[in-house]
Amino acid sequence: MAQESSRMRRPRADGERNRVRLIEAAKHAFAEKGAAVSLEHIAREADVSIATLYRHFPTRDELISAVYQQEVTALIESADQLMTDREPAAALREWLMLFVEFLDAKHGMAEAMDTLIGGPEPLYSRTPQRLDMPVKALVARGVATGVFRDDFEPHDLLRALSGVAHVRPYENWKWSAGQMVDILLKGMQSRPPSGGTGIH
Amino acid sequence: MAQESSRMRRPRADGERNRVRLIEAAKHAFAEKGAAVSLEHIAREADVSIATLYRHFPTRDELISAVYQQEVTALIESADQLMTDREPAAALREWLMLFVEFLDAKHGMAEAMDTLIGGPEPLYSRTPQRLDMPVKALVARGVATGVFRDDFEPHDLLRALSGVAHVRPYENWKWSAGQMVDILLKGMQSRPPSGGTGIH
DNA sequence: TTAATATACGTAGGGACCCTACGTTTATCA
DNA sequence: TGATAAACGTAGGGTCCCTACGTATATTAA
């Protein structure tokens, strides 16, 4: 059996140093060249061998997750905050706008969203999809109070926005994304008392 | 100057044959392994050298476009049809559902949508984005009659759906996409239609 | 039929990238 | 200071992208 916690060796300093350097290099590389940037390039940039990169991050996804862990955590925390401070619809709206900000800040990372919100390859993306929780909770609250319909998948809000984010090159993509948030929120309202939209 | 049309040599039979074989092989490969499948694999499958593939399709985008030209053309034509047969909202709804069907049929092609509806790399995707026209027209008609708001980018409807389509692995993705169509349509209405909404 | 020529073809190879095996170095702890 | 676990780098096989270049062949005109 492996040693228990008390008897464990302290992690080596060089290992931790290199881990940090890799994350830093990856953050720059992702921002500059997109999520598909070569891992060897990242390793070179971090002044570390390619084998070391693989030792720390066996898959590309794990590196991506590590790079954005901080931002994702912040996003999750602001969801908690908004849920206590705002009404369901306003909370979700603001949170989705934060998500858009996040997408905006990560220039060229739209493709990597697969990693963070769940993408096409179930085996490729095994990292826990941490953004699943907050969006689900935000929506559930609105469903509970009857302002949101419940016949849709909360996750798809993120996927839709991430789809819109693919248009980054255009100058006004962020405006577009903001409008999309508005459309989504309007569209997911449960029918107003006056009458249904009737379109079927 | 190059010879004018009357004096032009007939295209070589082997060239046309190989072109067809490449498209066929690519269609299979895309369906089976996704849009990122190796071009060399496609060439092997078509029993043709890699150089021949590049001669016929200098870029991956051109191959993708060729593979789906038929389907995209059909989609464009049904937009025309729907515009004459249906009221704006119903026409757009049905057309978006056709688009979802299209995404569904192209198992694993969500990534390739960049090529067809306009993706992240303006230089990468130079092929004419033929789906831009129909969605614009369908939306414009609804804007003209006042049932749709006009402060959004029609293109983003496609992008949003293509984002949702990234979730293919889940069994119910198509249901999800259908719900998303509903949400989008509801969200883009200019006002809750008090009277009978425009469909009969 | 055959010669001429445009057209298409395949082989080969450089360069980038992914990933792993394996031997070496180094930081920690006794 | 020596032992040992932990981390490191080099090297290399395999795949892929893309191009250069010489060869083969379908078409057309003689």
Coordinates of C-alpha atoms (C1' of nucleotides) in Angstrom, one line a residue:
Chain A
M1 CA 0.0 0.0 0.0
A2 CA 1.1 3.5 -0.6
Q3 CA 2.1 5.6 2.3
E4 CA -0.6 7.5 4.1
S5 CA -0.8 11.2 4.1
S6 CA 1.4 11.8 7.1
R7 CA 4.3 9.9 5.8
M8 CA 4.2 11.2 2.3
R9 CA 7.1 12.9 0.7
R10 CA 6.8 16.6 -0.1
P11 CA 6.2 17.2 -3.8
R12 CA 9.4 18.2 -5.6
A13 CA 10.0 21.8 -6.2
D14 CA 11.0 21.4 -9.9
G15 CA 7.8 19.5 -10.6
E16 CA 5.6 22.2 -9.3
R17 CA 7.6 24.9 -10.9
N18 CA 7.3 23.3 -14.3
R19 CA 3.6 22.7 -13.8
V20 CA 3.1 26.4 -13.3
R21 CA 5.2 27.3 -16.3
L22 CA 3.3 24.9 -18.5
I23 CA 0.0 26.4 -17.5
E24 CA 1.2 29.9 -18.1
A25 CA 2.6 29.0 -21.5
A26 CA -0.6 27.2 -22.4
K27 CA -2.7 30.2 -21.4
H28 CA -0.6 32.5 -23.7
A29 CA -0.6 30.0 -26.5
F30 CA -4.3 29.3 -26.3
A31 CA -5.1 33.0 -26.3
E32 CA -2.8 33.7 -29.3
K33 CA -3.3 30.7 -31.5
G34 CA -6.5 29.0 -30.4
A35 CA -7.1 25.8 -28.6
A36 CA -5.7 23.6 -31.3
V37 CA -2.2 25.0 -30.8
S38 CA 0.5 22.3 -30.8
L39 CA 1.4 20.8 -27.4
E40 CA 5.1 20.8 -28.5
H41 CA 4.9 24.5 -29.1
I42 CA 3.6 25.0 -25.5
A43 CA 6.3 22.8 -24.1
R44 CA 9.0 24.8 -26.0
E45 CA 7.5 28.0 -24.8
A46 CA 7.6 26.8 -21.3
D47 CA 11.2 25.7 -21.7
V48 CA 10.3 22.1 -20.9
S49 CA 10.5 18.9 -22.8
I50 CA 7.4 17.5 -24.4
A51 CA 7.6 14.4 -22.2
T52 CA 7.3 16.7 -19.1
L53 CA 4.2 18.2 -20.5
Y54 CA 2.6 14.8 -21.0
R55 CA 3.7 13.8 -17.6
H56 CA 1.8 16.7 -16.0
F57 CA -1.2 16.7 -18.4
P58 CA -1.7 13.4 -20.1
T59 CA -4.4 14.8 -22.3
R60 CA -5.1 18.1 -24.0
D61 CA -8.3 18.4 -22.1
E62 CA -6.6 18.3 -18.7
L63 CA -4.3 21.1 -19.7
I64 CA -7.2 23.2 -20.9
S65 CA -9.1 22.5 -17.7
A66 CA -6.1 23.5 -15.7
V67 CA -5.7 26.7 -17.6
Y68 CA -9.2 27.9 -17.0
Q69 CA -9.8 26.4 -13.6
Q70 CA -9.6 29.8 -12.0
E71 CA -12.0 31.5 -14.4
V72 CA -14.4 28.6 -14.2
T73 CA -14.3 28.6 -10.5
A74 CA -15.1 32.3 -10.5
L75 CA -18.0 31.7 -12.8
I76 CA -19.4 29.0 -10.4
E77 CA -19.1 31.3 -7.4
S78 CA -20.8 34.2 -9.1
A79 CA -23.7 31.8 -9.8
D80 CA -24.1 31.2 -6.1
Q81 CA -23.9 34.9 -5.5
L82 CA -26.5 35.8 -8.1
M83 CA -28.8 33.1 -6.9
T84 CA -29.0 34.8 -3.5
D85 CA -29.1 38.4 -4.8
R86 CA -31.4 38.3 -7.8
E87 CA -34.6 36.9 -9.0
P88 CA -34.4 33.8 -11.1
A89 CA -34.7 35.5 -14.5
A90 CA -32.3 38.4 -13.7
A91 CA -29.8 36.0 -12.1
L92 CA -29.7 33.7 -15.1
R93 CA -29.4 36.7 -17.5
E94 CA -26.5 38.2 -15.7
W95 CA -24.8 34.9 -15.3
L96 CA -25.1 34.1 -19.0
M97 CA -23.7 37.5 -19.7
L98 CA -20.7 36.6 -17.5
F99 CA -20.4 33.5 -19.5
V100 CA -20.3 35.6 -22.7
E101 CA -17.6 37.7 -21.1
F102 CA -15.7 34.6 -20.3
L103 CA -15.9 33.5 -23.9
D104 CA -14.9 36.9 -25.1
A105 CA -11.8 37.0 -22.8
K106 CA -10.7 33.6 -24.2
H107 CA -10.0 34.8 -27.7
G108 CA -9.9 31.8 -29.9
M109 CA -11.0 29.3 -27.3
A110 CA -14.5 28.6 -28.6
E111 CA -13.4 25.2 -29.7
A112 CA -12.1 24.4 -26.3
M113 CA -15.6 24.9 -24.9
D114 CA -16.2 21.3 -25.7
T115 CA -13.9 20.5 -22.9
L116 CA -15.6 22.8 -20.4
I117 CA -19.2 22.4 -21.2
G118 CA -19.3 19.0 -22.8
G119 CA -18.4 18.3 -26.4
P120 CA -18.8 15.9 -29.2
E121 CA -16.5 13.2 -27.9
P122 CA -17.7 11.5 -24.7
L123 CA -14.4 9.7 -24.3
Y124 CA -12.3 12.7 -25.3
S125 CA -13.8 14.9 -22.7
R126 CA -13.7 13.1 -19.4
T127 CA -12.9 16.0 -17.3
P128 CA -15.7 17.0 -15.0
Q129 CA -17.9 19.5 -16.7
R130 CA -18.1 21.9 -13.9
L131 CA -20.3 24.5 -15.6
D132 CA -23.1 22.0 -15.7
M133 CA -24.0 22.5 -12.1
P134 CA -24.5 26.3 -12.0
V135 CA -26.6 26.6 -15.1
K136 CA -28.7 23.7 -14.0
A137 CA -29.3 25.3 -10.6
L138 CA -30.0 28.8 -12.1
V139 CA -32.6 27.3 -14.4
A140 CA -34.1 25.0 -11.8
R141 CA -34.8 28.0 -9.6
G142 CA -36.8 29.7 -12.3
V143 CA -38.7 26.6 -13.1
A144 CA -39.6 26.2 -9.5
T145 CA -41.1 29.6 -9.3
G146 CA -42.9 29.1 -12.6
V147 CA -41.2 31.8 -14.7
F148 CA -39.2 29.3 -16.8
R149 CA -40.5 26.5 -18.9
D150 CA -39.0 23.1 -17.9
D151 CA -39.0 21.3 -21.2
F152 CA -35.5 22.0 -22.3
E153 CA -32.0 21.1 -21.4
P154 CA -30.2 23.9 -19.4
H155 CA -26.9 22.9 -20.8
D156 CA -28.0 23.8 -24.2
L157 CA -28.0 27.5 -23.3
L158 CA -24.3 27.2 -22.9
R159 CA -23.9 25.3 -26.1
A160 CA -26.0 27.8 -28.1
L161 CA -23.9 30.7 -26.8
S162 CA -20.7 28.8 -27.5
G163 CA -22.0 28.2 -31.0
V164 CA -22.6 31.9 -31.5
A165 CA -19.1 32.6 -30.1
H166 CA -17.6 30.8 -33.1
V167 CA -18.1 34.0 -34.9
R168 CA -15.4 35.8 -33.0
P169 CA -13.7 37.4 -36.0
Y170 CA -16.6 39.7 -36.6
E171 CA -16.4 42.9 -34.7
N172 CA -19.8 42.8 -33.2
W173 CA -19.9 39.2 -32.1
K174 CA -20.3 40.2 -28.5
W175 CA -23.3 42.3 -29.3
S176 CA -24.6 39.2 -31.1
A177 CA -24.1 37.1 -28.1
G178 CA -25.8 39.6 -25.9
Q179 CA -28.8 39.6 -28.2
M180 CA -28.8 35.8 -28.1
V181 CA -28.9 35.8 -24.4
D182 CA -32.0 38.0 -24.6
I183 CA -33.6 35.8 -27.2
L184 CA -32.9 32.7 -25.1
L185 CA -34.4 34.2 -22.0
K186 CA -37.4 35.4 -23.7
G187 CA -37.9 32.1 -25.4
M188 CA -37.6 30.1 -22.2
Q189 CA -40.2 32.0 -20.3
S190 CA -43.2 30.0 -19.5
R191 CA -46.2 31.3 -21.3
P192 CA -47.5 34.6 -20.0
P193 CA -51.0 34.7 -18.6
S194 CA -52.5 36.5 -21.6
G195 CA -52.1 33.7 -24.1
G196 CA -49.8 31.3 -25.8
T197 CA -47.8 31.9 -28.8
G198 CA -49.7 29.3 -30.5
I199 CA -47.2 28.6 -33.1
H200 CA -46.6 25.0 -33.4
Chain B
M1 CA -5.4 33.5 -73.5
A2 CA -7.1 30.3 -72.7
Q3 CA -9.2 28.7 -75.3
E4 CA -12.8 29.8 -75.3
S5 CA -15.6 27.4 -74.5
S6 CA -16.2 26.1 -78.0
R7 CA -12.6 25.0 -78.4
M8 CA -12.1 23.5 -75.0
R9 CA -11.0 19.9 -74.6
R10 CA -13.5 17.5 -73.0
P11 CA -12.6 16.8 -69.4
R12 CA -10.8 13.5 -68.9
A13 CA -12.8 10.6 -67.9
D14 CA -10.4 9.4 -65.2
G15 CA -10.3 12.8 -63.6
E16 CA -14.1 12.9 -63.3
R17 CA -14.2 9.3 -62.0
N18 CA -11.7 10.0 -59.3
R19 CA -13.5 13.2 -58.3
V20 CA -16.6 11.2 -57.7
R21 CA -14.8 8.5 -55.8
L22 CA -13.2 11.0 -53.6
I23 CA -16.5 12.7 -52.7
E24 CA -18.0 9.3 -52.0
A25 CA -15.1 8.2 -49.8
A26 CA -15.2 11.5 -48.0
K27 CA -18.9 11.3 -47.3
H28 CA -18.4 7.9 -45.7
A29 CA -15.3 9.0 -43.8
F30 CA -16.9 12.2 -42.5
A31 CA -20.0 10.3 -41.3
E32 CA -17.9 7.6 -39.6
K33 CA -15.0 9.6 -38.1
G34 CA -16.1 13.2 -38.1
A35 CA -14.9 16.2 -40.1
A36 CA -11.4 16.0 -38.8
V37 CA -10.7 12.7 -40.5
S38 CA -7.3 12.5 -42.2
L39 CA -7.3 13.4 -45.8
E40 CA -4.8 10.7 -46.4
H41 CA -7.3 8.2 -45.1
I42 CA -9.9 9.5 -47.5
A43 CA -7.5 9.2 -50.4
R44 CA -6.6 5.6 -49.4
E45 CA -10.3 4.8 -49.1
A46 CA -10.9 6.2 -52.6
D47 CA -8.0 4.2 -54.0
V48 CA -6.3 7.4 -55.1
S49 CA -3.1 9.1 -54.2
I50 CA -3.0 11.9 -51.8
A51 CA -1.7 14.2 -54.5
T52 CA -4.8 13.5 -56.5
L53 CA -7.0 14.4 -53.6
Y54 CA -5.2 17.8 -53.3
R55 CA -5.4 18.4 -57.0
H56 CA -9.2 18.1 -56.9
F57 CA -9.7 19.7 -53.5
P58 CA -6.9 22.1 -52.6
T59 CA -8.4 22.7 -49.2
R60 CA -10.4 20.6 -46.7
D61 CA -13.2 23.1 -46.9
E62 CA -13.6 22.6 -50.6
L63 CA -14.0 18.9 -50.1
I64 CA -16.5 19.4 -47.3
S65 CA -18.5 21.8 -49.5
A66 CA -18.5 19.3 -52.4
V67 CA -19.7 16.5 -50.1
Y68 CA -22.6 18.5 -48.9
Q69 CA -23.4 20.6 -51.9
Q70 CA -26.4 18.5 -52.7
E71 CA -27.9 18.7 -49.2
V72 CA -27.2 22.3 -48.9
T73 CA -28.8 23.0 -52.2
A74 CA -31.8 21.1 -51.2
L75 CA -32.0 23.2 -48.0
I76 CA -31.8 26.4 -50.0
E77 CA -34.5 25.3 -52.3
S78 CA -36.9 24.3 -49.5
A79 CA -36.4 27.7 -48.1
D80 CA -37.8 29.2 -51.3
Q81 CA -40.6 26.7 -51.2
L82 CA -41.5 27.5 -47.6
M83 CA -41.4 31.2 -48.2
T84 CA -44.1 30.9 -50.7
D85 CA -46.2 28.3 -48.9
R86 CA -46.1 29.4 -45.3
E87 CA -46.3 32.4 -43.1
P88 CA -43.0 33.8 -41.9
A89 CA -42.9 32.2 -38.4
A90 CA -44.1 28.8 -39.6
A91 CA -41.7 28.9 -42.5
L92 CA -38.7 29.7 -40.4
R93 CA -39.6 27.1 -37.9
E94 CA -40.0 24.4 -40.4
W95 CA -36.8 25.4 -42.1
L96 CA -34.8 25.4 -38.9
M97 CA -36.2 21.9 -38.2
L98 CA -34.9 20.9 -41.6
F99 CA -31.6 22.3 -40.7
V100 CA -31.7 20.2 -37.5
E101 CA -32.4 17.1 -39.6
F102 CA -29.5 18.0 -41.8
L103 CA -27.2 18.2 -38.7
D104 CA -28.6 14.9 -37.5
A105 CA -28.0 13.1 -40.8
K106 CA -24.4 14.3 -40.8
H107 CA -23.3 12.4 -37.8
G108 CA -20.1 13.9 -36.5
M109 CA -20.1 16.8 -38.8
A110 CA -20.9 19.5 -36.3
E111 CA -17.4 20.8 -36.5
A112 CA -17.6 21.1 -40.2
M113 CA -20.5 23.5 -39.8
D114 CA -17.8 26.1 -39.6
T115 CA -17.3 25.6 -43.3
L116 CA -21.0 25.7 -44.2
I117 CA -22.3 28.5 -42.0
G118 CA -19.2 30.5 -41.3
G119 CA -16.7 29.6 -38.7
P120 CA -13.9 31.1 -36.6
E121 CA -11.3 31.4 -39.2
P122 CA -12.1 34.0 -41.9
L123 CA -9.3 32.9 -44.0
Y124 CA -9.8 29.2 -43.5
S125 CA -13.3 29.3 -44.6
R126 CA -13.4 31.1 -47.9
T127 CA -16.0 29.0 -49.5
P128 CA -19.2 30.9 -50.1
Q129 CA -21.5 30.4 -47.1
R130 CA -24.5 29.4 -49.0
L131 CA -26.8 29.0 -46.0
D132 CA -26.4 32.6 -45.2
M133 CA -28.9 33.7 -47.8
P134 CA -32.0 31.5 -47.0
V135 CA -31.9 32.2 -43.2
K136 CA -31.5 35.9 -43.9
A137 CA -34.4 35.9 -46.3
L138 CA -36.7 33.9 -44.0
V139 CA -36.0 36.2 -41.1
A140 CA -36.4 39.4 -43.2
R141 CA -39.8 38.3 -44.2
G142 CA -40.9 38.0 -40.6
V143 CA -39.3 41.3 -39.7
A144 CA -41.1 43.0 -42.6
T145 CA -44.5 41.8 -41.4
G146 CA -43.6 42.8 -37.9
V147 CA -43.7 39.4 -36.2
F148 CA -40.0 39.2 -35.6
R149 CA -37.7 41.6 -33.9
D150 CA -35.0 42.9 -36.0
D151 CA -32.2 43.5 -33.5
F152 CA -30.3 40.3 -34.0
E153 CA -28.2 38.4 -36.5
P154 CA -30.1 35.8 -38.4
H155 CA -27.0 33.8 -38.9
D156 CA -26.7 33.3 -35.2
L157 CA -29.8 31.0 -35.3
L158 CA -27.7 28.6 -37.2
R159 CA -24.7 29.0 -35.0
A160 CA -26.8 28.4 -31.9
L161 CA -28.3 25.2 -33.3
S162 CA -24.9 24.0 -34.5
G163 CA -23.7 24.6 -31.0
V164 CA -26.4 22.5 -29.6
A165 CA -25.6 19.8 -32.1
H166 CA -22.2 19.4 -30.5
V167 CA -23.9 17.2 -28.1
R168 CA -24.7 14.4 -30.6
P169 CA -23.5 11.6 -28.4
Y170 CA -26.5 12.0 -26.1
E171 CA -29.5 10.0 -27.3
N172 CA -31.9 12.9 -27.1
W173 CA -29.9 15.6 -28.7
K174 CA -32.4 15.9 -31.5
W175 CA -35.2 16.6 -29.0
S176 CA -32.9 19.2 -27.5
A177 CA -32.4 20.8 -30.8
G178 CA -36.1 20.9 -31.4
Q179 CA -36.7 22.6 -28.1
M180 CA -34.0 25.0 -29.0
V181 CA -35.8 25.9 -32.2
D182 CA -38.9 26.5 -30.2
I183 CA -37.1 28.7 -27.7
L184 CA -35.4 30.7 -30.4
L185 CA -38.6 31.3 -32.3
K186 CA -40.4 32.4 -29.2
G187 CA -37.5 34.6 -28.2
M188 CA -37.3 36.4 -31.5
Q189 CA -41.0 37.3 -31.6
S190 CA -41.4 41.1 -31.6
R191 CA -44.4 40.8 -29.2
P192 CA -46.7 38.1 -27.9
P193 CA -49.2 37.7 -30.6
S194 CA -52.5 38.6 -29.1
G195 CA -54.7 37.2 -31.8
G196 CA -54.2 33.9 -33.6
T197 CA -50.6 33.8 -34.4
G198 CA -50.1 33.3 -37.9
I199 CA -50.3 29.7 -38.6
H200 CA -53.4 27.9 -39.7
Chain C
dT1 C1' -4.0 4.6 -86.6
dT2 C1' -0.9 7.4 -84.8
dA3 C1' 1.4 11.5 -83.1
dA4 C1' 1.1 15.5 -80.2
dT5 C1' -0.3 17.7 -76.2
dA6 C1' -2.9 18.9 -72.4
dT7 C1' -4.3 16.8 -68.4
dA8 C1' -4.2 13.9 -64.7
dC9 C1' -1.5 10.7 -62.0
dG10 C1' 1.7 8.5 -58.3
dT11 C1' 6.0 8.4 -55.7
dA12 C1' 8.8 10.5 -52.7
dG13 C1' 10.1 13.4 -49.1
dG14 C1' 10.5 17.5 -45.8
dG15 C1' 8.5 19.2 -41.9
dA16 C1' 5.3 19.3 -37.9
dC17 C1' 3.0 16.9 -34.6
dC18 C1' 1.5 13.2 -31.2
dC19 C1' 2.8 10.0 -28.0
dT20 C1' 5.9 6.5 -25.6
dA21 C1' 10.1 4.0 -24.0
dC22 C1' 14.0 4.3 -21.6
dG23 C1' 18.0 5.8 -19.4
dT24 C1' 19.6 9.8 -16.6
dT25 C1' 19.4 13.5 -13.3
dT26 C1' 17.9 15.6 -9.0
dA27 C1' 15.2 16.8 -4.9
dT28 C1' 13.9 15.0 -0.7
dC29 C1' 14.5 12.4 3.6
dA30 C1' 16.8 9.4 6.8
Chain D
dT1 C1' 26.0 12.1 2.9
dG2 C1' 23.9 8.2 0.8
dA3 C1' 19.5 6.0 -0.7
dT4 C1' 15.4 6.4 -3.2
dA5 C1' 11.4 8.1 -5.1
dA6 C1' 10.2 11.5 -8.3
dA7 C1' 10.9 14.2 -12.2
dC8 C1' 13.5 15.1 -16.3
dG9 C1' 15.2 14.9 -21.4
dT10 C1' 16.5 12.5 -25.6
dA11 C1' 15.3 9.8 -29.1
dG12 C1' 12.4 7.7 -32.2
dG13 C1' 8.2 5.4 -34.5
dG14 C1' 4.0 6.5 -36.6
dT15 C1' 0.7 9.8 -38.8
dC16 C1' -0.4 13.6 -41.2
dC17 C1' -0.1 17.8 -44.2
dC18 C1' 1.4 19.6 -48.4
dT19 C1' 4.5 20.1 -52.5
dA20 C1' 7.9 19.0 -56.2
dC21 C1' 8.8 16.4 -59.9
dG22 C1' 8.8 13.0 -63.2
dT23 C1' 5.5 9.6 -65.5
dA24 C1' 1.4 7.9 -67.6
dT25 C1' -2.8 8.5 -70.3
dA26 C1' -7.0 10.4 -72.4
dT27 C1' -8.3 13.3 -76.0
dT28 C1' -7.9 15.5 -80.4
dA29 C1' -6.0 16.4 -84.7
dA30 C1' -3.4 14.6 -88.5

